[in-house]
Amino acid sequence: MSALDRLVTLSIPMVPKPIVRRISARYIAGETLDDAIRVVSDLNRAGAMATLDVLGEDVFERKQCTETVDDYLRVLDAIVAKKLDCNISIKATAFGLKLDLGFCHENIERLLRAAHERGIFVRIDMEDSSVTTVTFDLFRKFRERFPKIGPVMQAYLRRSLTDAHELLKLAPLNIRLCKGIYKEKPDVAFQDREVVRKSYANILEVLMRAGAYVGIATHDESCVYEGLRIADALALPREAYEFQMLLGVLPNLRKTLIDGGHRLRVYVPFGRHWYAYSRRRLNENPAIAGYVFKALLSANVQ
Ligand SMILES: Cc1cc2nc3c(=O)[nH]c(=O)nc-3n(C[C@H](O)[C@H](O)[C@H](O)COP(=O)(O)OP(=O)(O)OC[C@H]3O[C@@H](n4cnc5c(N)ncnc54)[C@H](O)[C@@H]3O)c2cc1C
């Protein structure tokens, strides 16, 4: 972390809410389901698929967990009603993973049943390394009854190559590969950007060669290139993989991939917990803190 990033990160608690909202507006569809539907419809019209995420994580109140299930049920109904090319992404801790495992499983099962009935795929996002194993266990527990489900793998984790080989035993596998966003200790995760890139390329090749359907989730040109190279080397049809990007990040790269005929999905977060989510992200990721600094500057000059 540079000295400037450290300074900005330390000052984040003092950033006024309207500024946080202004920064996050680019990355978050809005507070309501209508906001989210509007953004997804626009993306679909532009040739992109989407995945909707109801903001919330690390929830320790039962009521909030069941409200999250209800929010997602409304999302599923809207996807069907509006005929959107869209699936959902969920975070297990929003369903009570750190509160009560049995309760979390009940909540997720309720959602998976509803998604299954509507034929909608459910992606289980990967959170910090304290829940990696239980999150993969969740996938293993439900995958036979609800096959339209898939995990996420983080290339920065030292364990991920081994996990990839283990998960590939559960074919057919639909998996998202990302670098990983949480701050992790050196004994758990690679810290060097180049090593993370190498790990990303290596795991991607292992997964694609073995026939997994991979969501290549990155905005890093080097990782995008690896995806294109491996798909070409294996002569994979376009339906055998997809690229994935976050809402608001590098829309030009997104368009280039779509224009090249590749499947591309945009991750669209929304919901009333946008403020807590944005603050947490800003605290976690000094790179995003840099964007705060820029926005603060532009807010001051306007
Ligand atoms: C669809 C999707 C789903 C994800 N799901 C998870 C998950 O379940 N668990 C998890 O730990 N992480 C997840 N991530 C986050 C991921 O782990 C990385 O932290 C993030 O994508 C940045 O890594 P990168 O590969 O884009 O490379 P980077 O080298 O970090 O970024 C490449 C370039 O992209 C731009 N960029 C990247 N991120 C941002 C940003 N937030 N704001 C503005 N510009 C940016 C910058 O220009 C940067 O130079 C997901 C990412 C995507 C795209």
Coordinates of C-alpha atoms and ligand atoms in Angstrom, one line a residue:
M1 CA 0.0 0.0 0.0
S2 CA 1.4 3.4 -0.9
A3 CA 1.7 6.1 1.7
L4 CA -1.1 8.0 -0.1
D5 CA -3.3 5.0 -0.2
R6 CA -2.6 4.4 3.5
L7 CA -3.5 8.0 4.3
V8 CA -6.7 7.8 2.3
T9 CA -7.7 4.5 3.9
L10 CA -7.2 6.0 7.3
S11 CA -9.4 9.0 6.4
I12 CA -12.2 6.9 5.0
P13 CA -14.3 7.0 8.2
M14 CA -14.4 10.7 7.8
V15 CA -15.7 10.6 4.2
P16 CA -19.2 12.1 4.2
K17 CA -22.0 9.8 3.1
P18 CA -22.9 11.8 0.0
I19 CA -19.3 11.4 -1.2
V20 CA -19.4 7.7 -0.6
R21 CA -22.7 7.5 -2.5
R22 CA -21.2 9.5 -5.3
I23 CA -18.2 7.1 -5.7
S24 CA -20.3 4.0 -5.3
A25 CA -23.0 5.2 -7.8
R26 CA -20.8 3.9 -10.6
Y27 CA -20.5 0.4 -9.1
I28 CA -23.9 -0.1 -7.5
A29 CA -27.2 -0.2 -9.5
G30 CA -29.1 1.6 -6.8
E31 CA -31.2 1.0 -3.7
T32 CA -34.3 -0.7 -5.1
L33 CA -35.1 -3.7 -7.2
D34 CA -36.5 -1.4 -9.9
D35 CA -33.1 0.3 -10.1
A36 CA -31.4 -3.1 -10.5
I37 CA -33.9 -4.2 -13.2
R38 CA -33.3 -1.0 -15.2
V39 CA -29.6 -1.5 -15.2
V40 CA -29.8 -5.2 -16.1
S41 CA -32.3 -4.4 -18.9
D42 CA -29.8 -1.9 -20.3
L43 CA -27.0 -4.4 -20.1
N44 CA -29.0 -7.1 -21.8
R45 CA -29.8 -4.6 -24.6
A46 CA -26.1 -3.9 -25.0
G47 CA -25.4 -7.7 -25.4
A48 CA -24.2 -8.4 -21.8
M49 CA -25.7 -11.0 -19.4
A50 CA -25.9 -10.0 -15.7
T51 CA -25.8 -11.5 -12.2
L52 CA -27.7 -9.7 -9.5
D53 CA -26.3 -9.3 -6.0
V54 CA -28.5 -8.0 -3.1
L55 CA -25.9 -6.1 -1.0
G56 CA -25.3 -7.5 2.5
E57 CA -22.7 -9.7 4.2
D58 CA -21.5 -10.6 7.6
V59 CA -25.1 -10.6 8.9
F60 CA -25.5 -11.5 12.6
E61 CA -29.3 -11.0 13.0
R62 CA -31.7 -13.7 12.1
K63 CA -34.3 -11.3 10.9
Q64 CA -32.0 -9.7 8.4
C65 CA -31.0 -13.1 7.0
T66 CA -34.6 -14.1 6.3
E67 CA -35.2 -10.6 4.8
T68 CA -32.3 -11.3 2.5
V69 CA -34.0 -14.6 1.3
D70 CA -37.2 -12.6 0.7
D71 CA -35.3 -9.9 -1.2
Y72 CA -33.7 -12.6 -3.5
L73 CA -37.1 -14.3 -4.0
R74 CA -38.4 -11.0 -5.4
V75 CA -35.3 -10.8 -7.6
L76 CA -36.0 -14.3 -9.0
D77 CA -39.6 -13.3 -9.8
A78 CA -38.5 -10.1 -11.5
I79 CA -36.0 -12.0 -13.6
V80 CA -38.7 -14.3 -14.8
A81 CA -41.3 -11.5 -15.2
K82 CA -39.0 -9.2 -17.2
K83 CA -37.4 -12.2 -19.1
L84 CA -33.9 -10.9 -18.2
D85 CA -30.7 -12.7 -19.2
C86 CA -29.6 -12.7 -15.6
N87 CA -28.7 -15.0 -12.7
I88 CA -28.0 -14.3 -9.0
S89 CA -24.9 -14.2 -6.8
I90 CA -25.2 -14.7 -3.1
K91 CA -22.9 -14.4 -0.1
A92 CA -23.3 -17.1 2.5
T93 CA -22.6 -14.8 5.4
A94 CA -25.7 -12.8 4.4
F95 CA -27.7 -15.9 5.1
G96 CA -26.2 -16.5 8.6
L97 CA -23.1 -18.5 7.9
K98 CA -21.2 -16.9 10.8
L99 CA -24.3 -17.0 13.0
D100 CA -25.7 -20.5 12.8
L101 CA -24.7 -23.0 10.1
G102 CA -28.0 -24.9 10.2
F103 CA -30.0 -21.7 10.0
C104 CA -27.8 -20.6 7.1
H105 CA -28.4 -23.9 5.2
E106 CA -32.2 -23.6 5.7
N107 CA -32.2 -20.0 4.3
I108 CA -30.0 -21.0 1.3
E109 CA -32.0 -24.1 0.6
R110 CA -35.2 -22.0 0.5
L111 CA -33.6 -19.8 -2.1
L112 CA -32.1 -22.6 -4.1
R113 CA -35.5 -24.4 -4.3
A114 CA -37.1 -21.2 -5.7
A115 CA -34.3 -20.6 -8.2
H116 CA -34.4 -24.3 -9.2
E117 CA -38.1 -24.1 -9.9
R118 CA -37.5 -21.0 -12.1
G119 CA -34.4 -22.5 -13.8
I120 CA -32.2 -19.7 -12.6
F121 CA -28.5 -20.3 -11.8
V122 CA -27.1 -19.4 -8.3
R123 CA -23.5 -18.4 -7.9
I124 CA -22.1 -18.6 -4.4
D125 CA -19.6 -15.7 -4.0
M126 CA -16.4 -16.5 -2.1
E127 CA -15.7 -14.4 1.0
D128 CA -12.6 -14.1 3.2
S129 CA -10.4 -17.2 3.9
S130 CA -12.1 -17.9 7.3
V131 CA -15.1 -19.2 5.4
T132 CA -13.5 -20.8 2.3
T133 CA -13.9 -24.4 3.4
V134 CA -17.5 -24.0 4.7
T135 CA -18.5 -22.2 1.5
F136 CA -17.2 -25.0 -0.7
D137 CA -19.0 -27.5 1.7
L138 CA -22.2 -25.6 1.0
F139 CA -21.7 -26.1 -2.7
R140 CA -21.0 -29.8 -2.2
K141 CA -24.1 -30.2 0.0
F142 CA -26.6 -28.7 -2.4
R143 CA -25.1 -29.4 -5.9
E144 CA -26.9 -32.7 -6.5
R145 CA -30.3 -31.5 -5.6
F146 CA -29.9 -28.1 -7.2
P147 CA -27.5 -28.5 -10.1
K148 CA -27.7 -24.9 -11.3
I149 CA -25.3 -23.7 -8.7
G150 CA -21.6 -22.9 -8.8
P151 CA -18.7 -21.8 -6.5
V152 CA -16.1 -19.1 -6.9
M153 CA -12.3 -19.6 -6.6
Q154 CA -9.8 -16.9 -5.7
A155 CA -6.5 -17.2 -7.5
Y156 CA -4.6 -15.4 -4.7
L157 CA -5.2 -18.2 -2.2
R158 CA -2.3 -20.6 -1.9
R159 CA -4.8 -23.5 -1.5
S160 CA -6.7 -22.8 -4.7
L161 CA -4.8 -25.0 -7.1
T162 CA -5.5 -28.0 -4.8
D163 CA -9.1 -26.9 -4.5
A164 CA -9.4 -26.7 -8.2
H165 CA -8.4 -30.3 -8.6
E166 CA -10.8 -31.4 -5.9
L167 CA -13.7 -29.5 -7.3
L168 CA -13.1 -30.8 -10.8
K169 CA -14.0 -34.3 -9.4
L170 CA -17.5 -32.9 -9.1
A171 CA -18.1 -32.5 -12.9
P172 CA -20.0 -30.8 -14.5
L173 CA -18.5 -27.8 -12.8
N174 CA -19.6 -24.2 -13.4
I175 CA -17.1 -22.0 -11.6
R176 CA -16.1 -18.3 -11.4
L177 CA -12.4 -17.6 -11.2
C178 CA -11.4 -14.2 -9.7
K179 CA -8.2 -12.9 -8.1
G180 CA -9.7 -12.3 -4.6
I181 CA -10.7 -9.0 -3.0
Y182 CA -10.1 -9.5 0.8
K183 CA -7.0 -8.6 2.7
E184 CA -5.3 -11.9 3.5
K185 CA -2.1 -12.8 5.4
P186 CA 1.0 -14.0 3.4
D187 CA 0.7 -17.5 4.7
V188 CA -2.8 -17.8 3.2
A189 CA -2.5 -15.7 0.0
F190 CA 0.1 -14.6 -2.5
Q191 CA 0.9 -11.0 -2.0
D192 CA 2.8 -10.3 -5.2
R193 CA 0.6 -9.1 -8.1
E194 CA 2.6 -11.0 -10.7
V195 CA 2.4 -14.3 -8.7
V196 CA -1.4 -13.8 -8.4
R197 CA -1.5 -13.3 -12.2
K198 CA 0.5 -16.5 -12.7
S199 CA -1.7 -18.4 -10.3
Y200 CA -4.8 -17.0 -12.2
A201 CA -3.5 -18.2 -15.6
N202 CA -2.4 -21.6 -14.2
I203 CA -5.7 -22.4 -12.4
L204 CA -7.7 -21.1 -15.4
E205 CA -5.9 -23.5 -17.7
V206 CA -6.4 -26.4 -15.3
L207 CA -10.1 -25.7 -15.1
M208 CA -10.7 -25.1 -18.8
R209 CA -8.7 -28.1 -20.0
A210 CA -10.7 -30.3 -17.7
G211 CA -13.9 -29.1 -19.3
A212 CA -15.3 -26.8 -16.5
Y213 CA -17.5 -23.9 -17.6
V214 CA -15.4 -20.9 -16.3
G215 CA -16.6 -17.4 -15.5
I216 CA -13.4 -15.6 -16.2
A217 CA -13.9 -12.7 -13.7
T218 CA -11.3 -10.1 -14.2
H219 CA -10.5 -6.7 -15.7
D220 CA -6.8 -7.4 -15.9
E221 CA -5.9 -7.5 -19.6
S222 CA -3.2 -10.1 -18.9
C223 CA -5.8 -12.5 -17.4
V224 CA -8.3 -11.7 -20.1
Y225 CA -5.6 -12.5 -22.6
E226 CA -5.0 -15.9 -20.9
G227 CA -8.7 -16.7 -21.1
L228 CA -8.7 -15.9 -24.9
R229 CA -5.4 -17.8 -25.4
I230 CA -6.6 -21.0 -23.6
A231 CA -10.0 -20.9 -25.2
D232 CA -8.3 -20.7 -28.6
A233 CA -5.8 -23.4 -27.9
L234 CA -8.5 -25.7 -26.8
A235 CA -10.8 -24.7 -29.7
L236 CA -13.5 -24.1 -27.2
P237 CA -16.9 -22.9 -28.6
R238 CA -18.1 -19.5 -27.2
E239 CA -20.7 -21.3 -25.1
A240 CA -18.1 -23.1 -23.1
Y241 CA -16.9 -20.1 -21.0
E242 CA -17.8 -16.5 -20.3
F243 CA -16.1 -13.4 -19.2
Q244 CA -17.3 -11.5 -16.1
M245 CA -16.8 -7.9 -15.0
L246 CA -18.0 -5.6 -12.3
L247 CA -20.6 -2.9 -13.0
G248 CA -18.8 0.4 -13.7
V249 CA -15.4 -1.1 -14.2
L250 CA -13.7 -0.7 -17.6
P251 CA -16.8 -0.6 -19.8
N252 CA -14.6 -0.3 -22.9
L253 CA -13.0 -3.6 -22.3
R254 CA -16.4 -5.1 -21.7
K255 CA -17.6 -3.8 -25.1
T256 CA -14.5 -5.1 -26.8
L257 CA -15.1 -8.6 -25.6
I258 CA -18.8 -8.4 -26.5
D259 CA -18.0 -7.1 -30.0
G260 CA -15.6 -10.0 -30.3
G261 CA -18.5 -12.3 -29.9
H262 CA -17.6 -13.5 -26.4
R263 CA -20.2 -14.2 -23.7
L264 CA -19.9 -11.5 -21.0
R265 CA -21.7 -11.2 -17.7
V266 CA -21.8 -8.0 -15.5
Y267 CA -22.0 -8.3 -11.7
V268 CA -24.7 -5.9 -10.6
P269 CA -24.9 -5.2 -6.8
F270 CA -27.9 -3.2 -5.5
G271 CA -29.8 -2.7 -2.3
R272 CA -30.5 -0.7 0.8
H273 CA -27.2 -1.8 2.5
W274 CA -25.2 0.1 -0.1
Y275 CA -23.5 2.4 2.4
A276 CA -22.2 -0.3 4.8
Y277 CA -21.0 -2.3 1.7
S278 CA -19.2 0.7 0.1
R279 CA -17.5 1.6 3.4
R280 CA -16.3 -2.0 3.9
R281 CA -15.0 -2.2 0.3
L282 CA -13.2 1.1 0.7
N283 CA -11.6 0.0 3.9
E284 CA -10.6 -3.4 2.5
N285 CA -9.2 -2.3 -0.8
P286 CA -6.6 0.5 -0.9
A287 CA -6.8 0.5 -4.7
I288 CA -10.5 1.6 -4.3
A289 CA -9.4 4.1 -1.7
G290 CA -7.4 5.8 -4.6
Y291 CA -10.7 6.3 -6.4
V292 CA -12.1 8.0 -3.3
F293 CA -9.3 10.4 -3.3
K294 CA -9.9 11.3 -7.0
A295 CA -13.6 11.7 -6.3
L296 CA -12.9 13.9 -3.3
L297 CA -10.7 16.0 -5.4
S298 CA -13.2 16.3 -8.2
A299 CA -16.0 17.0 -5.6
N300 CA -13.9 19.9 -4.3
V301 CA -13.2 21.4 -7.7
Q302 CA -16.8 21.4 -8.9
Ligands
LIG1 C1 -17.7 -10.7 -11.8 C2 -16.8 -10.6 -10.6 C3 -17.1 -11.3 -9.5 C4 -16.2 -11.3 -8.4 N1 -16.5 -12.1 -7.3 C5 -15.6 -12.1 -6.3 C6 -15.8 -13.0 -5.2 O1 -16.8 -13.8 -5.1 N2 -14.9 -13.0 -4.2 C7 -13.8 -12.2 -4.2 O2 -13.0 -12.3 -3.3 N3 -13.6 -11.3 -5.3 C8 -14.5 -11.3 -6.3 N4 -14.3 -10.4 -7.3 C9 -13.2 -9.4 -7.2 C10 -11.9 -9.9 -7.7 O3 -11.4 -10.8 -6.8 C11 -10.9 -8.7 -7.8 O4 -10.7 -8.1 -6.6 C12 -11.2 -7.6 -8.8 O5 -11.9 -8.1 -9.9 C13 -10.0 -6.9 -9.2 O6 -9.1 -7.8 -9.9 P1 -8.8 -7.8 -11.4 O7 -8.7 -9.2 -11.9 O8 -9.9 -7.0 -12.1 O9 -7.4 -7.2 -11.6 P2 -6.8 -5.8 -11.1 O10 -5.4 -5.8 -11.5 O11 -7.1 -5.5 -9.7 O12 -7.6 -4.7 -12.0 C14 -7.3 -4.5 -13.4 C15 -7.8 -3.1 -13.7 O13 -9.2 -3.1 -13.6 C16 -9.6 -1.9 -13.0 N5 -10.3 -2.2 -11.7 C17 -10.4 -3.3 -11.1 N6 -11.2 -3.3 -10.0 C18 -11.7 -2.0 -10.0 C19 -12.6 -1.4 -9.1 N7 -13.2 -2.0 -8.1 N8 -12.9 -0.1 -9.4 C20 -12.4 0.5 -10.5 N9 -11.5 -0.1 -11.3 C21 -11.1 -1.3 -11.1 C22 -8.4 -1.0 -12.8 O14 -8.2 -0.2 -13.9 C23 -7.3 -2.0 -12.7 O15 -6.1 -1.5 -13.1 C24 -15.1 -10.5 -8.4 C25 -14.8 -9.8 -9.6 C26 -15.6 -9.8 -10.7 C27 -15.2 -9.1 -11.9

